[in-house]
Short mmCIF file of C-alpha atoms in Angstrom, two decimals:
data_model
loop_
_atom_site.label_atom_id
_atom_site.label_comp_id
_atom_site.label_asym_id
_atom_site.label_seq_id
_atom_site.Cartn_x
_atom_site.Cartn_y
_atom_site.Cartn_z
CA MET D 1 122.69 114.59 119.98
CA TYR D 2 126.30 115.09 120.98
CA LYS D 3 125.64 112.92 124.33
CA MET D 4 124.09 110.45 122.26
CA LEU D 5 127.27 110.27 120.04
CA GLY D 6 129.69 110.07 122.62
CA MET D 7 127.51 106.97 124.20
CA TYR D 8 128.01 104.96 120.90
CA LYS D 9 131.94 106.23 120.68
CA CYS D 10 132.52 104.06 123.67
CA ARG D 11 131.06 100.92 122.26
CA PRO D 12 133.63 98.28 122.01
CA LEU D 13 134.18 96.76 118.22
CA ARG D 14 131.91 93.59 119.11
CA PHE D 15 128.81 96.25 119.54
CA TYR D 16 129.15 97.19 115.90
CA LEU D 17 129.66 93.86 114.62
CA ALA D 18 126.99 92.55 116.34
CA SER D 19 124.60 95.78 115.19
CA THR D 20 125.68 95.18 111.54
CA LEU D 21 124.66 91.33 111.74
CA LEU D 22 121.20 92.08 113.42
CA VAL D 23 120.47 94.66 110.41
CA PHE D 24 121.47 92.45 107.59
CA SER D 25 119.42 89.55 109.28
CA LEU D 26 116.54 91.69 109.20
CA LEU D 27 116.80 93.16 105.81
CA SER D 28 117.11 89.40 104.62
CA SER D 29 114.18 88.18 106.32
CA GLU D 30 110.37 89.08 106.04
CA ALA D 31 110.43 91.02 108.79
CA ILE D 32 111.36 94.39 107.13
CA CYS D 33 111.18 94.75 103.19
CA PRO D 34 110.38 97.53 100.64
CA PHE D 35 106.74 98.28 99.86
CA GLY D 36 105.36 96.29 102.87
CA GLU D 37 105.94 93.09 101.15
CA SER D 38 107.58 89.89 102.58
CA GLY D 39 110.81 88.38 101.03
CA SER D 40 109.03 85.59 99.10
CA ALA D 41 106.90 88.12 97.45
CA LEU D 42 109.89 90.03 96.51
CA ALA D 43 111.73 86.93 94.98
CA LYS D 44 108.41 86.58 92.50
CA ARG D 45 109.37 89.61 90.77
CA GLY D 46 109.98 88.98 86.94
CA LYS D 47 109.44 85.43 87.70
CA HIS D 48 107.39 85.06 84.44
CA SER D 49 108.26 86.40 81.10
CA THR D 50 104.92 85.30 79.53
CA VAL D 51 101.37 85.97 80.22
CA ALA D 52 100.45 82.24 79.75
CA GLY D 53 103.16 81.42 82.83
CA ALA D 54 101.27 83.70 84.98
CA VAL D 55 98.04 82.56 83.80
CA LYS D 56 99.35 78.80 84.78
CA GLU D 57 100.49 79.65 88.22
CA TYR D 58 97.86 81.90 89.67
CA GLY D 59 94.95 81.11 87.53
CA PRO D 60 93.77 77.49 89.33
CA LEU D 61 93.47 78.90 92.67
CA VAL D 62 92.33 82.33 92.00
CA ARG D 63 89.51 80.99 89.30
CA ASP D 64 87.98 79.06 92.20
CA ARG D 65 87.35 82.28 94.29
CA LEU D 66 85.92 84.19 91.07
CA LYS D 67 83.59 81.50 90.03
CA TYR D 68 82.44 81.56 93.59
CA ARG D 69 81.97 84.89 93.79
CA PHE D 70 80.38 85.39 90.58
CA GLU D 71 77.92 82.13 90.73
CA SER D 72 77.19 82.96 94.27
CA ARG D 73 75.26 86.27 92.63
CA GLY D 74 73.76 84.20 90.13
CA LEU D 75 76.21 85.65 87.41
CA VAL D 76 78.20 83.83 84.81
CA TYR D 77 81.94 83.31 84.84
CA PRO D 78 84.07 84.74 82.94
CA PRO D 79 81.93 87.73 82.84
CA ARG D 80 81.28 89.12 78.86
CA LYS D 81 81.97 92.42 80.22
CA LEU D 82 84.02 94.39 83.15
CA THR D 83 83.99 98.18 84.05
CA MET D 84 86.80 99.28 86.71
CA ILE D 85 86.06 102.50 88.77
CA GLY D 86 89.09 103.82 90.22
CA LEU D 87 88.35 106.85 92.80
CA LYS D 88 91.63 108.40 94.05
CA GLU D 89 90.31 110.08 97.31
CA GLU D 90 88.32 106.98 98.20
CA ARG D 91 91.22 104.65 97.22
CA VAL D 92 88.81 102.04 96.26
CA LEU D 93 88.75 100.13 92.85
CA HIS D 94 85.19 99.16 92.06
CA ILE D 95 84.54 96.40 89.84
CA PHE D 96 81.42 95.81 87.92
CA THR D 97 79.57 93.56 85.46
CA PRO D 98 76.27 93.31 83.84
CA ASP D 99 73.83 91.22 84.92
CA LYS D 100 71.35 89.16 82.63
CA LYS D 101 69.18 92.31 82.60
CA GLY D 102 71.99 94.55 81.48
CA LYS D 103 71.91 96.37 85.15
CA ASN D 104 75.49 96.82 86.45
CA GLU D 105 76.06 94.39 89.61
CA LEU D 106 79.28 95.25 91.95
CA ILE D 107 81.34 92.33 92.15
CA PHE D 108 84.62 93.44 94.03
CA SER D 109 85.87 96.62 96.02
CA TYR D 110 89.10 96.49 96.11
CA PRO D 111 91.59 98.74 98.43
CA ILE D 112 94.14 100.90 96.67
CA VAL D 113 96.94 100.28 98.89
CA GLY D 114 99.19 102.69 97.19
CA VAL D 115 98.69 106.13 95.45
CA SER D 116 100.42 109.36 94.75
CA GLY D 117 99.50 112.74 93.57
CA SER D 118 96.47 114.88 94.45
CA PRO D 119 93.00 115.35 92.84
CA GLY D 120 93.30 116.81 89.14
CA PRO D 121 94.50 114.83 85.89
CA LYS D 122 97.79 114.01 84.86
CA LEU D 123 99.63 116.60 82.69
CA LYS D 124 102.92 115.59 82.18
CA GLU D 125 105.71 113.20 82.86
CA GLY D 126 107.05 112.96 86.23
CA ASP D 127 104.18 115.00 88.04
CA ARG D 128 103.15 111.96 89.91
CA GLN D 129 99.72 112.21 89.24
CA ILE D 130 97.27 109.37 88.38
CA PRO D 131 95.22 110.04 85.08
CA GLU D 132 91.57 111.17 85.26
CA GLY D 133 89.29 109.97 82.24
CA ILE D 134 87.76 106.78 80.79
CA TYR D 135 90.59 104.29 79.66
CA LYS D 136 91.25 101.00 78.12
CA ILE D 137 93.46 98.09 79.16
CA ILE D 138 95.87 97.64 76.25
CA GLY D 139 98.16 95.04 77.75
CA PHE D 140 99.34 92.73 80.35
CA LYS D 141 102.86 92.87 82.40
CA PRO D 142 103.76 89.46 83.85
CA ASN D 143 106.92 90.49 84.70
CA SER D 144 106.46 93.44 86.48
CA ILE D 145 108.62 94.88 89.20
CA ALA D 146 105.25 95.37 91.20
CA HIS D 147 104.63 91.32 90.56
CA LEU D 148 101.82 91.81 88.10
CA ALA D 149 100.32 94.79 86.16
CA LEU D 150 97.69 95.88 83.67
CA ILE D 151 98.66 98.27 81.17
CA LEU D 152 96.29 101.43 80.70
CA ASN D 153 96.04 103.31 77.20
CA TYR D 154 97.15 106.40 78.96
CA PRO D 155 97.58 109.09 77.06
CA ASN D 156 94.47 108.37 75.46
CA LYS D 157 92.78 110.15 72.19
CA GLU D 158 91.32 112.75 74.76
CA ASP D 159 94.64 113.59 76.71
CA ILE D 160 96.41 114.05 73.54
CA LYS D 161 93.80 116.28 72.48
CA TYR D 162 93.89 118.73 75.39
CA ALA D 163 97.78 118.53 75.27
CA ARG D 164 97.92 119.89 71.82
CA GLN D 165 95.21 122.44 72.74
CA GLU D 166 97.87 123.81 75.39
CA LYS D 167 100.98 123.20 73.75
CA ARG D 168 101.76 120.62 75.97
CA SER D 169 104.54 117.58 75.31
CA ASN D 170 106.14 115.02 77.25
CA LEU D 171 102.81 113.51 79.13
CA GLY D 172 104.11 110.36 80.39
CA SER D 173 103.23 107.05 79.81
CA ASP D 174 103.30 103.38 81.55
CA ILE D 175 100.10 103.93 83.67
CA GLU D 176 99.27 100.71 85.25
CA ILE D 177 96.67 98.86 87.66
CA HIS D 178 99.70 96.66 89.54
CA GLY D 179 100.67 94.92 92.51
CA SER D 180 102.98 95.89 95.29
CA PHE D 181 102.38 99.14 97.67
CA TRP D 182 104.16 101.73 96.09
CA SER D 183 102.95 103.81 93.33
CA THR D 184 104.21 107.03 91.16
CA GLY D 185 101.16 107.82 88.99
CA CYS D 186 99.53 104.29 88.91
CA LEU D 187 97.18 102.25 91.25
CA ALA D 188 98.87 99.73 93.40
CA MET D 189 96.67 97.00 94.65
CA GLY D 190 99.09 94.75 96.74
CA ASP D 191 100.01 91.48 95.47
CA SER D 192 97.14 89.07 96.34
CA ALA D 193 94.79 91.37 95.01
CA ILE D 194 96.46 92.11 91.37
CA GLU D 195 96.55 87.98 90.86
CA GLU D 196 92.81 88.08 91.21
CA ILE D 197 92.43 91.15 89.30
CA PHE D 198 94.93 89.95 86.62
CA ILE D 199 93.31 86.63 86.04
CA LEU D 200 90.15 88.17 85.74
CA ALA D 201 90.91 90.69 83.16
CA HIS D 202 92.55 87.66 81.30
CA ASP D 203 89.67 85.80 81.36
CA THR D 204 87.20 88.38 80.40
CA GLY D 205 89.31 89.80 77.52
CA LEU D 206 90.72 93.23 77.17
CA ARG D 207 88.29 94.35 74.60
CA SER D 208 85.70 94.04 77.02
CA ILE D 209 87.01 96.06 80.15
CA GLU D 210 86.76 99.73 80.51
CA VAL D 211 88.70 101.65 83.24
CA ILE D 212 87.05 104.89 84.58
CA LEU D 213 89.39 106.97 86.80
CA SER D 214 88.14 109.73 88.80
CA PRO D 215 89.31 112.19 91.45
CA CYS D 216 86.58 110.56 93.93
CA ASN D 217 82.91 109.97 93.41
CA LEU D 218 81.72 113.16 91.84
CA ASN D 219 78.02 112.18 92.36
CA LEU D 220 78.40 112.72 96.08
CA LYS D 221 80.88 115.39 96.38
CA GLU D 222 83.17 117.93 94.37
CA PRO D 223 86.64 117.28 94.05
CA GLU D 224 89.10 118.99 96.57
CA LEU D 225 90.66 120.97 94.26
CA ASP D 226 90.48 124.88 92.67
CA MET D 227 88.51 124.42 89.37
CA LYS D 228 89.20 127.92 88.53
CA THR D 229 92.85 127.49 88.45
CA GLY D 230 92.82 124.32 86.86
CA PRO D 231 92.82 123.59 82.89
CA LYS D 232 89.57 125.21 81.09
CA TRP D 233 88.84 121.79 79.85
CA LEU D 234 88.27 119.82 83.33
CA PRO D 235 84.93 120.82 84.10
CA GLU D 236 84.27 119.03 80.37
CA VAL D 237 86.15 115.67 81.82
CA TYR D 238 84.46 115.80 85.15
CA ASN D 239 80.91 116.40 83.86
CA ARG D 240 81.68 113.31 81.60
CA LEU D 241 82.88 111.18 84.12
CA LYS D 242 79.75 112.16 86.76
CA ASP D 243 77.42 110.85 83.99
CA ARG D 244 79.20 107.80 83.60
CA LEU D 245 79.62 107.04 87.35
CA SER D 246 75.70 107.82 87.61
CA GLU D 247 75.39 104.31 85.76
CA PHE D 248 76.80 102.30 88.86
CA GLU D 249 75.69 101.95 92.33
CA MET D 250 78.82 102.31 94.80
CA VAL D 251 79.27 101.26 98.38
CA LYS D 252 81.75 102.83 100.83
CA GLU D 253 82.53 99.19 102.40
CA ILE D 254 85.51 97.20 100.75
CA SER D 255 84.16 94.05 99.32
CA THR D 256 86.99 91.35 98.35
CA THR D 257 87.45 87.57 98.79
CA ILE D 258 91.23 87.93 99.94
CA PRO D 259 92.86 88.73 103.35
CA TRP D 260 95.00 92.02 103.26
CA ASN D 261 97.33 93.47 105.81
CA ASN D 262 96.47 90.40 108.06
CA GLN D 263 92.79 90.94 107.99
CA ILE D 264 90.19 89.74 105.91
CA LEU D 265 87.84 92.41 104.58
CA SER D 266 83.94 92.33 104.65
CA GLN D 267 82.74 89.96 102.22
#
């Protein structure tokens, strides 16, 4: 290490000036960027103050993709109901809608590009855990620092009930499905994916969307955590989630209409 320091000690002033300019130019370009995004993507942060503004910009192009996907499967767009299933271990967000006969049809499987925490429910503010349970979307955030976001109703009545049993408080809040590539208790989907999910949710209507968050596909495996040291009510929650997940036929492959990480994922 000291030899390396000595090497830089002998450098002339112009070396340091050139190095500083190089770093500045890289940080100012799309070559290096927080959250793995381009500079143009970051420039969009907080661009829209209203949902209508975001829908006006992203709706036309995104709807063409959505309509094609639905119509190619014999489904009507916009759908009358959506179920979003987030599997934490698999890092995937499945989106289902019922067909004409009421059977749940898989429409999209998006990669979750940013997660935090470990298997197990969210218990308090700052634990970085993604909640586990059945939730609703209660709002849109068009000016999110993570591009666009859907706001979940965490903590819901069930979360509050269990917290009262254990005399826990400060359960945390602001759990979202959002863009970008970073997460602290939310599902980060990347900017292109959240534009599609945002418009799909808007056109469907919040009252017609259910969000199921599970540690994994509980019908295929057990979660990788010690149930003996977890909350006493956790098996009850997992049994309920397992029953709900059994209503849906999930796949392992990613299925989306958008490029991600410079690759076109299977469609």
